[in-house]
């Protein structure tokens, strides 16, 4: 296996172009597992850890700018105030070793339906910046993730930044798994109560081929909410959970049945909204 270790973005892009079939490697928490299990045998690897343009976190009043190599541990440590929902999601990822290695860009590039950060990024209308030989383009998370472990990225493109609009208001994430820690989500939810726009934003994970926005649930709870008191009637919250469950399109696999996933996502969606309103 040929391994390129570029230290800047042009060198990384050049390596992807000149080594056909090369796979980019960020933290390796997904790719290395697939290699170990024999599911992938790449002829070449482009190791990205030293590429400075993919690192760093920037914040303004309007935008949170995350380098693709931002780790879950960095999110936990540095973004509890700026992005509390993302920090909550990061805390649920694997073990401390995995959180020190795994990256936001890698989570997006892997595009697993169970990716822990994806529901929050989808709900926040985050944009992913892709750079390749043909230039730079920005895609929303819904445009980037096209199916289970499939994206709209070209083979010679890299995720460089993740751009997240800043939103005022409470937010919370939750997931159901077979155990409390080091578990892949059976169902997950991110809820953001956007007080400035008077919108409830929701992302669902592990209950469809891609992360989902339950738009009917969002519209219903937007209308039912007393925005001046930041309160919603109990029956509206229950209906919100039911509509989130109805939006799900889960599968049955070795971790869960489709019926359980659909039920679970409705329950945790309602509870997560309640937690936001209690704050």
XYZ file of N, CA and C in Angstrom:
837
model
N 0.845 -1.191 0.000
C 0.000 0.000 0.000
C 0.886 1.248 0.000
N 0.593 2.165 -0.930
C 1.319 3.434 -1.000
C 0.639 4.449 -0.103
N 1.432 5.156 0.705
C 0.879 6.149 1.617
C 1.516 7.499 1.337
N 0.682 8.489 1.020
C 1.142 9.869 0.855
C 0.847 10.623 2.135
N 1.789 11.489 2.545
C 1.629 12.253 3.794
C 1.818 13.741 3.506
N 0.864 14.356 2.792
C 1.014 15.765 2.435
C 0.908 16.665 3.654
N 1.479 17.854 3.526
C 1.426 18.841 4.614
C 0.634 20.086 4.226
N 0.148 20.142 2.993
C -0.699 21.263 2.588
C -1.764 20.751 1.628
N -2.776 21.578 1.397
C -3.918 21.153 0.596
C -3.564 20.873 -0.864
N -2.790 21.721 -1.543
C -2.434 21.391 -2.934
C -1.741 20.035 -3.063
N -0.860 19.712 -2.130
C -0.174 18.422 -2.178
C -1.150 17.265 -1.959
N -2.121 17.472 -1.074
C -3.112 16.432 -0.820
C -3.969 16.176 -2.057
N -4.397 17.265 -2.707
C -5.206 17.114 -3.917
C -4.394 16.480 -5.044
N -3.134 16.850 -5.136
C -2.270 16.261 -6.152
C -2.111 14.762 -5.923
N -1.983 14.353 -4.670
C -1.841 12.933 -4.363
C -3.097 12.163 -4.750
N -4.274 12.733 -4.486
C -5.515 12.058 -4.870
C -5.617 11.902 -6.381
N -5.116 12.905 -7.111
C -5.207 12.885 -8.570
C -4.216 11.905 -9.190
N -3.026 11.840 -8.630
C -1.958 11.038 -9.252
C -1.935 9.592 -8.782
N -2.694 9.272 -7.719
C -2.744 7.895 -7.232
C -4.165 7.361 -7.393
N -4.488 6.787 -8.535
C -5.859 6.305 -8.782
C -6.309 5.322 -7.698
N -7.541 5.518 -7.248
C -8.081 4.647 -6.212
C -7.635 4.971 -4.809
N -6.904 6.080 -4.630
C -6.439 6.451 -3.292
C -7.618 6.824 -2.407
N -7.506 6.477 -1.131
C -8.526 6.816 -0.155
C -7.977 7.851 0.815
N -8.712 8.951 1.061
C -8.262 9.897 2.079
C -8.441 9.307 3.468
N -7.506 9.601 4.351
C -7.536 9.101 5.724
C -7.451 10.290 6.672
N -8.478 10.476 7.495
C -8.463 11.541 8.498
C -8.103 10.909 9.842
N -9.110 10.551 10.653
C -8.814 9.895 11.926
C -8.646 8.394 11.803
N -9.255 7.810 10.766
C -9.136 6.377 10.539
C -10.099 5.526 11.339
N -10.999 6.139 12.104
C -11.868 5.354 12.976
C -12.916 4.566 12.196
N -13.202 4.943 10.964
C -14.091 4.163 10.098
C -13.295 3.351 9.083
N -12.387 4.011 8.365
C -11.645 3.333 7.295
C -10.804 2.182 7.835
N -10.128 2.395 8.957
C -9.252 1.346 9.464
C -10.039 0.106 9.882
N -11.245 0.314 10.400
C -12.093 -0.826 10.754
C -12.438 -1.634 9.496
N -12.791 -0.929 8.421
C -13.132 -1.626 7.187
C -11.925 -2.369 6.613
N -10.744 -1.785 6.725
C -9.524 -2.469 6.266
C -9.261 -3.710 7.115
N -9.384 -3.560 8.435
C -9.132 -4.691 9.333
C -10.093 -5.844 9.077
N -11.343 -5.510 8.726
C -12.343 -6.550 8.482
C -12.276 -7.106 7.063
N -11.415 -6.528 6.236
C -11.297 -6.996 4.870
C -12.359 -6.470 3.931
N -13.122 -5.451 4.356
C -14.158 -4.891 3.493
C -13.588 -3.946 2.456
N -12.419 -3.377 2.734
C -11.738 -2.500 1.777
C -10.265 -2.883 1.716
N -9.704 -2.765 0.537
C -8.275 -2.978 0.342
C -7.743 -1.882 -0.582
N -7.651 -0.651 -0.081
C -7.186 0.435 -0.960
C -5.730 0.230 -1.365
N -5.451 0.586 -2.620
C -4.072 0.493 -3.104
C -3.210 1.633 -2.570
N -3.863 2.740 -2.221
C -3.110 3.912 -1.766
C -3.932 4.672 -0.734
N -3.238 5.351 0.155
C -3.844 6.169 1.213
C -3.233 7.561 1.151
N -4.089 8.591 1.296
C -3.614 9.962 1.459
C -3.917 10.363 2.901
N -2.892 10.361 3.744
C -3.042 10.689 5.159
C -3.097 12.203 5.326
N -4.178 12.690 5.942
C -4.461 14.130 5.928
C -4.096 14.844 7.224
N -3.650 14.130 8.229
C -3.507 14.723 9.558
C -2.601 15.953 9.577
N -1.598 16.028 8.682
C -0.656 17.149 8.698
C -1.098 18.337 7.846
N -2.228 18.245 7.168
C -2.657 19.305 6.252
C -3.247 20.464 7.059
N -2.525 21.571 7.090
C -2.927 22.692 7.935
C -4.251 23.315 7.556
N -4.574 23.344 6.250
C -5.807 23.985 5.797
C -7.065 23.259 6.278
N -6.912 22.038 6.750
C -8.063 21.261 7.215
C -8.246 21.341 8.724
N -7.456 22.144 9.390
C -7.483 22.216 10.837
C -8.038 23.565 11.299
N -8.347 23.636 12.581
C -8.735 24.909 13.197
C -10.228 25.102 13.298
N -10.619 25.875 14.308
C -12.016 26.244 14.555
C -12.099 27.762 14.611
N -13.027 28.323 13.845
C -13.258 29.759 13.877
C -14.714 30.054 14.193
N -14.965 31.109 14.947
C -16.338 31.508 15.257
C -16.506 32.994 15.024
N -17.651 33.341 14.437
C -18.077 34.730 14.344
C -19.487 34.796 14.921
N -20.088 35.976 14.895
C -21.461 36.097 15.380
C -22.425 35.285 14.530
N -22.057 35.028 13.279
C -22.984 34.388 12.337
C -22.649 32.950 11.996
N -21.362 32.576 12.028
C -20.958 31.282 11.482
C -19.944 30.609 12.395
N -20.109 29.309 12.539
C -19.112 28.441 13.166
C -18.372 27.734 12.035
N -17.056 27.926 11.962
C -16.221 27.421 10.867
C -15.322 26.309 11.421
N -15.636 25.068 11.052
C -14.911 23.916 11.575
C -14.006 23.343 10.499
N -12.730 23.196 10.801
C -11.856 22.472 9.904
C -12.277 21.013 9.833
N -12.097 20.401 8.673
C -12.529 19.011 8.499
C -11.849 18.070 9.480
N -10.644 18.418 9.940
C -9.911 17.559 10.869
C -10.229 17.853 12.336
N -11.224 18.690 12.604
C -11.648 18.930 13.982
C -12.113 17.623 14.599
N -11.544 17.252 15.720
C -11.887 15.980 16.358
C -13.079 16.135 17.297
N -13.679 14.998 17.626
C -14.768 15.022 18.596
C -14.283 15.555 19.943
N -13.065 15.212 20.319
C -12.522 15.697 21.591
C -12.404 17.220 21.592
N -11.991 17.795 20.461
C -11.910 19.259 20.365
C -13.298 19.886 20.464
N -14.282 19.272 19.822
C -15.650 19.780 19.915
C -16.119 19.756 21.361
N -15.890 18.642 22.044
C -16.257 18.524 23.463
C -15.636 19.634 24.294
N -14.338 19.850 24.084
C -13.588 20.766 24.939
C -13.863 22.226 24.628
N -14.074 22.550 23.338
C -14.059 23.950 22.916
C -15.405 24.519 22.493
N -16.409 23.674 22.235
C -17.639 24.186 21.618
C -18.887 23.962 22.464
N -18.707 23.728 23.754
C -19.858 23.522 24.612
C -20.800 24.716 24.644
N -20.255 25.926 24.516
C -21.090 27.129 24.509
C -21.551 27.502 23.106
N -20.641 27.459 22.129
C -20.981 27.885 20.774
C -21.882 26.894 20.054
N -21.722 25.593 20.348
C -22.491 24.558 19.659
C -22.817 23.440 20.641
N -23.698 23.710 21.609
C -23.944 22.709 22.661
C -24.478 21.391 22.129
N -25.323 21.427 21.101
C -25.849 20.187 20.548
C -24.765 19.340 19.917
N -23.840 19.976 19.206
C -22.736 19.241 18.599
C -21.826 18.661 19.675
N -21.604 19.421 20.749
C -20.784 18.911 21.853
C -21.444 17.705 22.515
N -22.766 17.741 22.670
C -23.480 16.586 23.217
C -23.296 15.372 22.320
N -23.447 15.575 21.018
C -23.281 14.457 20.079
C -21.865 13.906 20.148
N -20.874 14.790 20.238
C -19.480 14.344 20.279
C -19.200 13.491 21.507
N -19.840 13.826 22.638
C -19.596 13.071 23.869
C -20.077 11.628 23.781
N -21.002 11.350 22.856
C -21.561 9.997 22.759
C -20.767 9.117 21.807
N -19.744 9.660 21.168
C -19.008 8.908 20.149
C -17.965 8.009 20.818
N -18.115 6.715 20.669
C -17.089 5.749 21.017
C -16.439 5.964 22.374
N -15.150 5.713 22.400
C -14.315 5.820 23.602
C -13.485 7.098 23.527
N -12.784 7.481 24.611
C -11.896 8.640 24.520
C -10.871 8.522 23.403
N -10.358 7.311 23.161
C -9.388 7.142 22.076
C -9.994 7.471 20.726
N -11.235 7.023 20.511
C -11.912 7.309 19.240
C -12.216 8.792 19.121
N -12.636 9.422 20.221
C -12.950 10.855 20.168
C -11.703 11.700 19.934
N -10.560 11.217 20.341
C -9.311 11.934 20.079
C -8.856 11.803 18.627
N -9.304 10.775 17.935
C -8.868 10.535 16.562
C -9.927 10.888 15.533
N -11.192 10.535 15.799
C -12.264 10.735 14.831
C -12.539 12.204 14.571
N -12.945 12.523 13.336
C -13.109 13.914 12.914
C -14.493 14.182 12.353
N -14.862 15.461 12.363
C -16.131 15.881 11.777
C -16.136 15.613 10.269
N -15.044 15.945 9.591
C -14.972 15.697 8.157
C -15.066 14.223 7.828
N -14.438 13.382 8.653
C -14.519 11.953 8.435
C -15.922 11.418 8.625
N -16.644 11.935 9.619
C -18.017 11.518 9.855
C -18.905 11.843 8.654
N -18.689 13.018 8.065
C -19.440 13.403 6.873
C -19.022 12.580 5.663
N -17.721 12.377 5.494
C -17.244 11.646 4.330
C -17.641 10.184 4.348
N -17.700 9.582 5.539
C -18.150 8.196 5.654
C -19.639 8.073 5.338
N -20.413 9.085 5.747
C -21.843 9.170 5.402
C -22.638 7.973 5.899
N -22.292 7.446 7.068
C -23.101 6.390 7.654
C -24.432 6.966 8.122
N -25.542 6.258 7.908
C -26.822 6.746 8.437
C -26.798 6.933 9.949
N -25.875 6.242 10.636
C -25.766 6.341 12.096
C -24.727 7.353 12.544
N -24.168 8.148 11.628
C -23.167 9.143 11.993
C -23.684 10.078 13.076
N -22.957 10.180 14.184
C -23.493 10.876 15.357
C -23.651 12.376 15.159
N -22.806 13.005 14.359
C -22.914 14.459 14.190
C -23.893 14.857 13.085
N -24.279 13.902 12.239
C -25.030 14.271 11.033
C -26.422 14.834 11.312
N -27.219 14.284 12.265
C -28.530 14.899 12.518
C -28.428 16.362 12.945
N -27.450 16.669 13.817
C -27.290 18.061 14.258
C -26.863 18.951 13.096
N -25.902 18.509 12.317
C -25.443 19.311 11.183
C -26.568 19.526 10.170
N -27.385 18.505 9.936
C -28.514 18.642 9.020
C -29.525 19.642 9.561
N -29.882 19.508 10.836
C -30.858 20.414 11.432
C -30.376 21.857 11.431
N -29.067 22.062 11.531
C -28.507 23.409 11.562
C -28.283 24.003 10.176
N -28.666 23.271 9.132
C -28.443 23.734 7.754
C -26.968 24.005 7.492
N -26.114 23.130 7.990
C -24.674 23.287 7.788
C -24.311 23.063 6.321
N -23.249 23.744 5.900
C -22.720 23.582 4.545
C -21.337 22.947 4.631
N -21.032 22.094 3.678
C -19.747 21.406 3.609
C -18.973 21.975 2.426
N -17.756 22.442 2.679
C -16.927 23.017 1.604
C -16.037 21.927 1.017
N -16.188 21.715 -0.272
C -15.395 20.733 -1.004
C -14.412 21.454 -1.908
N -13.188 20.954 -1.956
C -12.164 21.526 -2.817
C -11.579 20.398 -3.662
N -11.417 20.669 -4.959
C -10.837 19.698 -5.879
C -10.168 20.403 -7.036
N -9.712 19.666 -8.020
C -9.019 20.276 -9.165
C -9.883 21.268 -9.940
N -11.191 21.128 -9.840
C -12.088 22.030 -10.588
C -12.519 23.234 -9.769
N -12.001 23.344 -8.538
C -12.319 24.508 -7.725
C -13.032 24.138 -6.444
N -13.724 25.138 -5.880
C -14.383 25.016 -4.583
C -15.889 25.068 -4.755
N -16.584 24.250 -4.000
C -18.051 24.315 -3.996
C -18.561 23.975 -2.604
N -19.708 24.542 -2.261
C -20.347 24.291 -0.978
C -21.629 23.499 -1.198
N -21.817 22.445 -0.416
C -23.030 21.634 -0.462
C -23.631 21.565 0.931
N -24.964 21.626 1.005
C -25.619 21.330 2.263
C -25.459 19.852 2.606
N -25.639 19.521 3.875
C -25.482 18.125 4.299
C -26.455 17.225 3.555
N -27.684 17.703 3.336
C -28.667 16.901 2.611
C -28.241 16.649 1.170
N -27.534 17.590 0.567
C -27.028 17.390 -0.798
C -25.802 16.488 -0.812
N -24.971 16.593 0.221
C -23.732 15.819 0.258
C -23.999 14.335 0.444
N -24.839 13.989 1.414
C -25.080 12.589 1.757
C -26.219 12.080 0.882
N -25.901 11.181 -0.039
C -26.884 10.725 -1.028
C -27.436 9.338 -0.726
N -26.826 8.601 0.185
C -27.279 7.259 0.525
C -26.382 6.678 1.586
N -26.646 5.429 2.003
C -25.796 4.819 3.025
C -24.342 4.735 2.552
N -23.481 5.474 3.232
C -22.051 5.529 2.919
C -21.793 5.971 1.478
N -22.660 6.835 0.968
C -22.478 7.413 -0.366
C -22.626 8.928 -0.280
N -21.779 9.638 -1.021
C -21.829 11.096 -1.026
C -21.756 11.620 -2.456
N -21.994 12.914 -2.586
C -21.891 13.593 -3.889
C -20.473 14.070 -4.163
N -19.501 13.720 -3.328
C -18.109 14.110 -3.551
C -17.529 13.356 -4.736
N -16.716 14.051 -5.517
C -15.921 13.376 -6.540
C -14.720 12.711 -5.873
N -14.141 11.723 -6.567
C -13.023 10.970 -5.989
C -11.803 11.842 -5.736
N -11.699 12.963 -6.460
C -10.526 13.829 -6.303
C -10.842 15.080 -5.487
N -11.950 15.076 -4.746
C -12.311 16.202 -3.884
C -12.093 15.839 -2.418
N -11.870 16.880 -1.623
C -11.737 16.726 -0.177
C -12.689 17.684 0.531
N -13.225 17.247 1.658
C -13.925 18.161 2.561
C -12.866 18.983 3.289
N -12.977 20.305 3.194
C -11.997 21.160 3.868
C -12.576 21.854 5.097
N -13.801 22.362 5.000
C -14.416 23.078 6.117
C -15.877 22.662 6.247
N -16.414 22.825 7.430
C -17.844 22.660 7.690
C -18.328 23.977 8.274
N -19.275 24.617 7.606
C -19.742 25.957 7.956
C -21.157 25.854 8.520
N -21.311 26.276 9.776
C -22.578 26.103 10.480
C -23.121 27.470 10.890
N -24.331 27.835 10.454
C -24.913 29.102 10.910
C -25.119 29.089 12.421
N -24.828 30.199 13.067
C -25.065 30.313 14.512
C -26.559 30.518 14.753
N -27.098 29.822 15.729
C -28.529 29.876 16.028
C -28.697 30.128 17.519
N -29.568 31.071 17.857
C -29.872 31.354 19.253
C -31.039 30.478 19.704
N -30.915 29.922 20.895
C -31.999 29.111 21.437
C -31.489 27.772 21.916
N -32.295 27.077 22.712
C -31.865 25.793 23.279
C -31.770 24.703 22.214
N -30.886 23.761 22.442
C -30.723 22.621 21.536
C -30.313 21.407 22.359
N -30.681 20.252 21.830
C -30.395 19.011 22.553
C -30.322 17.876 21.547
N -29.505 16.875 21.839
C -29.443 15.671 21.016
C -29.602 14.450 21.923
N -30.092 13.367 21.328
C -30.276 12.125 22.078
C -30.168 10.966 21.112
N -29.788 9.812 21.635
C -29.780 8.617 20.806
C -30.116 7.403 21.643
N -30.585 6.369 20.973
C -30.867 5.082 21.585
C -29.864 4.093 21.018
N -29.224 3.333 21.923
C -28.276 2.312 21.501
C -28.397 1.096 22.396
N -27.709 0.022 22.070
C -27.798 -1.189 22.890
C -27.151 -1.046 24.258
N -26.336 -0.014 24.452
C -25.762 0.253 25.761
C -25.464 1.744 25.851
N -25.058 2.206 27.036
C -24.907 3.642 27.262
C -23.722 4.226 26.506
N -22.609 3.490 26.459
C -21.386 4.026 25.849
C -20.895 3.107 24.743
N -20.091 3.681 23.837
C -19.444 2.930 22.759
C -20.458 2.098 21.974
N -21.575 2.728 21.595
C -22.630 2.032 20.872
C -23.018 2.825 19.634
N -23.222 2.113 18.531
C -23.750 2.743 17.324
C -25.233 3.010 17.534
N -25.699 4.172 17.103
C -27.083 4.569 17.353
C -28.065 3.651 16.634
N -29.092 3.219 17.351
C -30.257 2.569 16.747
C -31.202 3.632 16.208
N -31.287 4.745 16.912
C -32.049 5.919 16.470
C -31.452 7.132 17.165
N -31.423 8.264 16.487
C -30.878 9.478 17.092
C -31.658 10.690 16.607
N -31.607 11.740 17.427
C -32.380 12.961 17.161
C -31.560 14.170 17.578
N -31.642 15.226 16.789
C -31.160 16.548 17.189
C -32.319 17.529 17.055
N -32.545 18.312 18.096
C -33.598 19.330 18.080
C -32.977 20.671 18.429
N -33.235 21.660 17.607
C -32.775 23.030 17.839
C -34.006 23.936 17.838
N -34.205 24.668 18.916
C -35.313 25.626 19.005
C -34.748 26.998 18.654
N -34.967 27.395 17.420
C -34.409 28.638 16.867
C -35.333 29.788 17.253
N -34.988 30.478 18.335
C -35.888 31.501 18.865
C -35.948 32.743 17.981
N -34.872 33.065 17.278
C -34.889 34.252 16.417
C -35.814 34.062 15.219
N -35.735 32.894 14.595
C -36.574 32.616 13.425
C -37.906 31.985 13.795
N -38.096 31.669 15.068
C -39.307 30.997 15.543
C -39.545 29.716 14.742
N -38.504 28.900 14.705
C -38.540 27.616 14.013
C -37.961 26.537 14.914
N -38.536 25.365 14.851
C -37.931 24.189 15.475
C -37.284 23.379 14.363
N -35.987 23.143 14.501
C -35.223 22.414 13.484
C -34.919 21.025 14.039
N -35.089 20.015 13.204
C -34.948 18.641 13.663
C -34.134 17.836 12.652
N -33.241 16.993 13.156
C -32.547 16.013 12.337
C -32.709 14.633 12.956
N -33.004 13.635 12.139
C -33.158 12.256 12.596
C -32.047 11.407 12.001
N -31.468 10.523 12.808
C -30.406 9.651 12.333
C -30.706 8.188 12.598
N -30.137 7.312 11.788
C -30.263 5.852 11.919
C -31.662 5.324 11.627
N -32.515 6.160 11.034
C -33.886 5.707 10.741
C -34.218 5.906 9.265
N -33.197 5.954 8.434
C -33.372 6.091 7.001
C -32.037 5.914 6.320
N -32.024 5.883 4.995
C -30.754 5.725 4.284
C -29.818 6.914 4.428
N -30.378 8.064 4.764
C -29.610 9.281 5.049
C -30.229 9.941 6.275
N -29.543 10.898 6.900
C -30.209 11.689 7.940
C -31.435 12.387 7.359
N -32.481 12.541 8.185
C -33.771 13.031 7.689
C -34.205 14.296 8.413
N -34.901 15.176 7.696
C -35.603 16.304 8.294
C -37.103 16.002 8.279
N -37.747 15.859 9.426
C -39.195 15.616 9.464
C -39.962 16.931 9.307
N -40.119 17.373 8.086
C -40.632 18.726 7.835
C -42.062 18.914 8.341
N -42.900 17.869 8.269
C -44.272 18.008 8.773
C -44.269 18.217 10.283
N -43.392 17.511 10.989
C -43.287 17.684 12.438
C -42.796 19.091 12.778
N -41.808 19.576 12.029
C -41.289 20.920 12.266
C -42.379 21.973 12.075
N -43.132 21.865 10.976
C -44.164 22.861 10.682
C -45.270 22.844 11.735
N -45.663 21.651 12.167
C -46.728 21.541 13.155
C -46.328 22.180 14.478
N -45.133 21.870 14.957
C -44.732 22.386 16.264
C -44.418 23.878 16.189
N -43.958 24.365 15.036
C -43.760 25.808 14.867
C -45.057 26.559 15.129
N -46.162 26.034 14.579
C -47.464 26.693 14.725
C -48.033 26.528 16.128
N -47.733 25.409 16.768
C -48.305 25.141 18.085
C -47.561 25.847 19.216
N -46.343 26.282 18.956
C -45.486 26.832 20.014
C -45.954 28.223 20.446
N -45.957 28.459 21.747
C -46.083 29.809 22.304
C -44.660 30.355 22.402
N -44.242 31.122 21.407
C -42.842 31.527 21.317
C -42.461 32.547 22.382
N -43.427 33.323 22.865
C -43.089 34.310 23.898
C -42.752 33.621 25.216
N -43.407 32.485 25.490
C -43.145 31.740 26.723
C -42.245 30.540 26.494
N -41.910 30.280 25.247
C -41.127 29.101 24.860
C -41.762 27.845 25.454
N -43.025 27.640 25.074
C -43.810 26.533 25.621
C -44.654 25.933 24.514
N -44.848 24.620 24.590
C -45.750 23.924 23.673
C -46.671 23.027 24.480
N -47.940 22.926 24.101
C -48.856 22.041 24.829
C -48.398 20.590 24.756
N -48.767 19.830 25.783
C -48.350 18.427 25.844
C -48.834 17.643 24.629
N -50.087 17.871 24.218
C -50.594 17.098 23.079
C -49.862 17.457 21.790
N -49.381 18.698 21.687
C -48.608 19.082 20.509
C -47.245 18.396 20.503
N -46.630 18.269 21.670
C -45.337 17.577 21.759
C -45.509 16.098 21.405
N -46.603 15.509 21.886
C -46.880 14.111 21.536
C -47.077 13.957 20.042
N -47.839 14.873 19.463
C -48.061 14.840 18.010
C -46.751 15.043 17.260
N -45.887 15.899 17.772
C -44.570 16.120 17.177
C -43.785 14.808 17.115
N -43.773 14.055 18.223
C -43.084 12.771 18.235
C -43.682 11.806 17.226
N -45.015 11.787 17.135
C -45.675 10.894 16.185
C -45.300 11.240 14.744
N -45.215 12.527 14.441
C -44.870 12.938 13.078
C -43.402 12.647 12.760
N -42.540 12.755 13.767
C -41.140 12.362 13.549
C -41.053 10.870 13.237
N -41.805 10.064 13.987
C -41.819 8.626 13.723
C -42.358 8.336 12.324
N -43.391 9.064 11.918
C -43.977 8.845 10.592
C -43.009 9.208 9.471
N -42.098 10.155 9.746
C -41.128 10.571 8.729
C -39.999 9.571 8.557
N -39.836 8.677 9.530
C -38.729 7.720 9.492
C -38.960 6.657 8.420
N -37.851 6.166 7.907
C -37.892 5.083 6.911
C -36.819 4.059 7.277
N -36.992 3.392 8.422
C -35.917 2.542 8.942
C -35.890 1.161 8.301
N -34.820 0.436 8.588
C -34.671 -0.944 8.161
C -34.546 -1.836 9.385
N -34.754 -3.123 9.173
C -34.447 -4.125 10.187
C -33.068 -4.697 9.903
N -32.217 -4.706 10.911
C -30.892 -5.312 10.760
C -30.521 -6.001 12.061
N -29.239 -6.361 12.204
C -28.818 -7.114 13.379
C -28.889 -6.296 14.662
N -29.036 -4.962 14.562
C -29.071 -4.122 15.760
C -30.476 -3.784 16.213
N -31.460 -3.837 15.309
C -32.807 -3.420 15.682
C -33.794 -3.784 14.586
N -35.063 -3.844 14.961
C -36.111 -3.971 13.953
C -36.535 -2.580 13.479
N -37.122 -2.529 12.302
C -37.621 -1.255 11.773
C -38.696 -0.677 12.681
N -39.601 -1.545 13.189
C -40.684 -1.055 14.050
C -40.137 -0.423 15.321
N -39.117 -1.036 15.905
C -38.550 -0.463 17.125
C -37.877 0.870 16.825
N -37.141 0.940 15.739
C -36.487 2.207 15.379
C -37.521 3.321 15.209
N -38.607 3.006 14.508
C -39.629 4.030 14.276
C -40.245 4.478 15.597
N -40.565 3.532 16.465
C -41.126 3.878 17.775
C -40.131 4.691 18.601
N -38.874 4.239 18.624
C -37.865 4.884 19.466
C -37.606 6.318 19.026
N -37.544 6.552 17.725
C -37.222 7.912 17.279
C -38.351 8.875 17.615
N -39.592 8.393 17.596
C -40.696 9.258 17.997
C -40.647 9.607 19.471
N -40.324 8.622 20.300
C -40.245 8.850 21.747
C -39.120 9.829 22.085
N -37.927 9.596 21.525
C -36.815 10.472 21.912
C -36.940 11.854 21.271
N -37.638 11.956 20.133
C -37.875 13.285 19.557
C -38.735 14.123 20.494
N -39.824 13.542 21.004
C -40.692 14.277 21.929
C -39.942 14.631 23.213
N -39.170 13.688 23.749
C -38.423 13.961 24.983
C -37.353 15.030 24.757
N -36.718 14.994 23.616
C -35.657 15.958 23.338
C -36.233 17.362 23.199
N -37.372 17.486 22.550
C -38.041 18.791 22.481
C -38.417 19.270 23.872
N -38.953 18.395 24.699
C -39.310 18.785 26.070
C -38.090 19.295 26.831
N -36.947 18.632 26.647
C -35.728 19.060 27.343
C -35.303 20.438 26.860
N -35.430 20.688 25.588
C -35.108 22.037 25.079
C -35.998 23.087 25.723
N -37.283 22.815 25.829
C -38.217 23.804 26.363
C -38.035 23.973 27.873
N -37.624 22.929 28.571
C -37.356 23.055 30.003
C -36.161 23.947 30.281
N -35.249 24.083 29.283
C -34.072 24.922 29.479
C -34.395 26.384 29.271
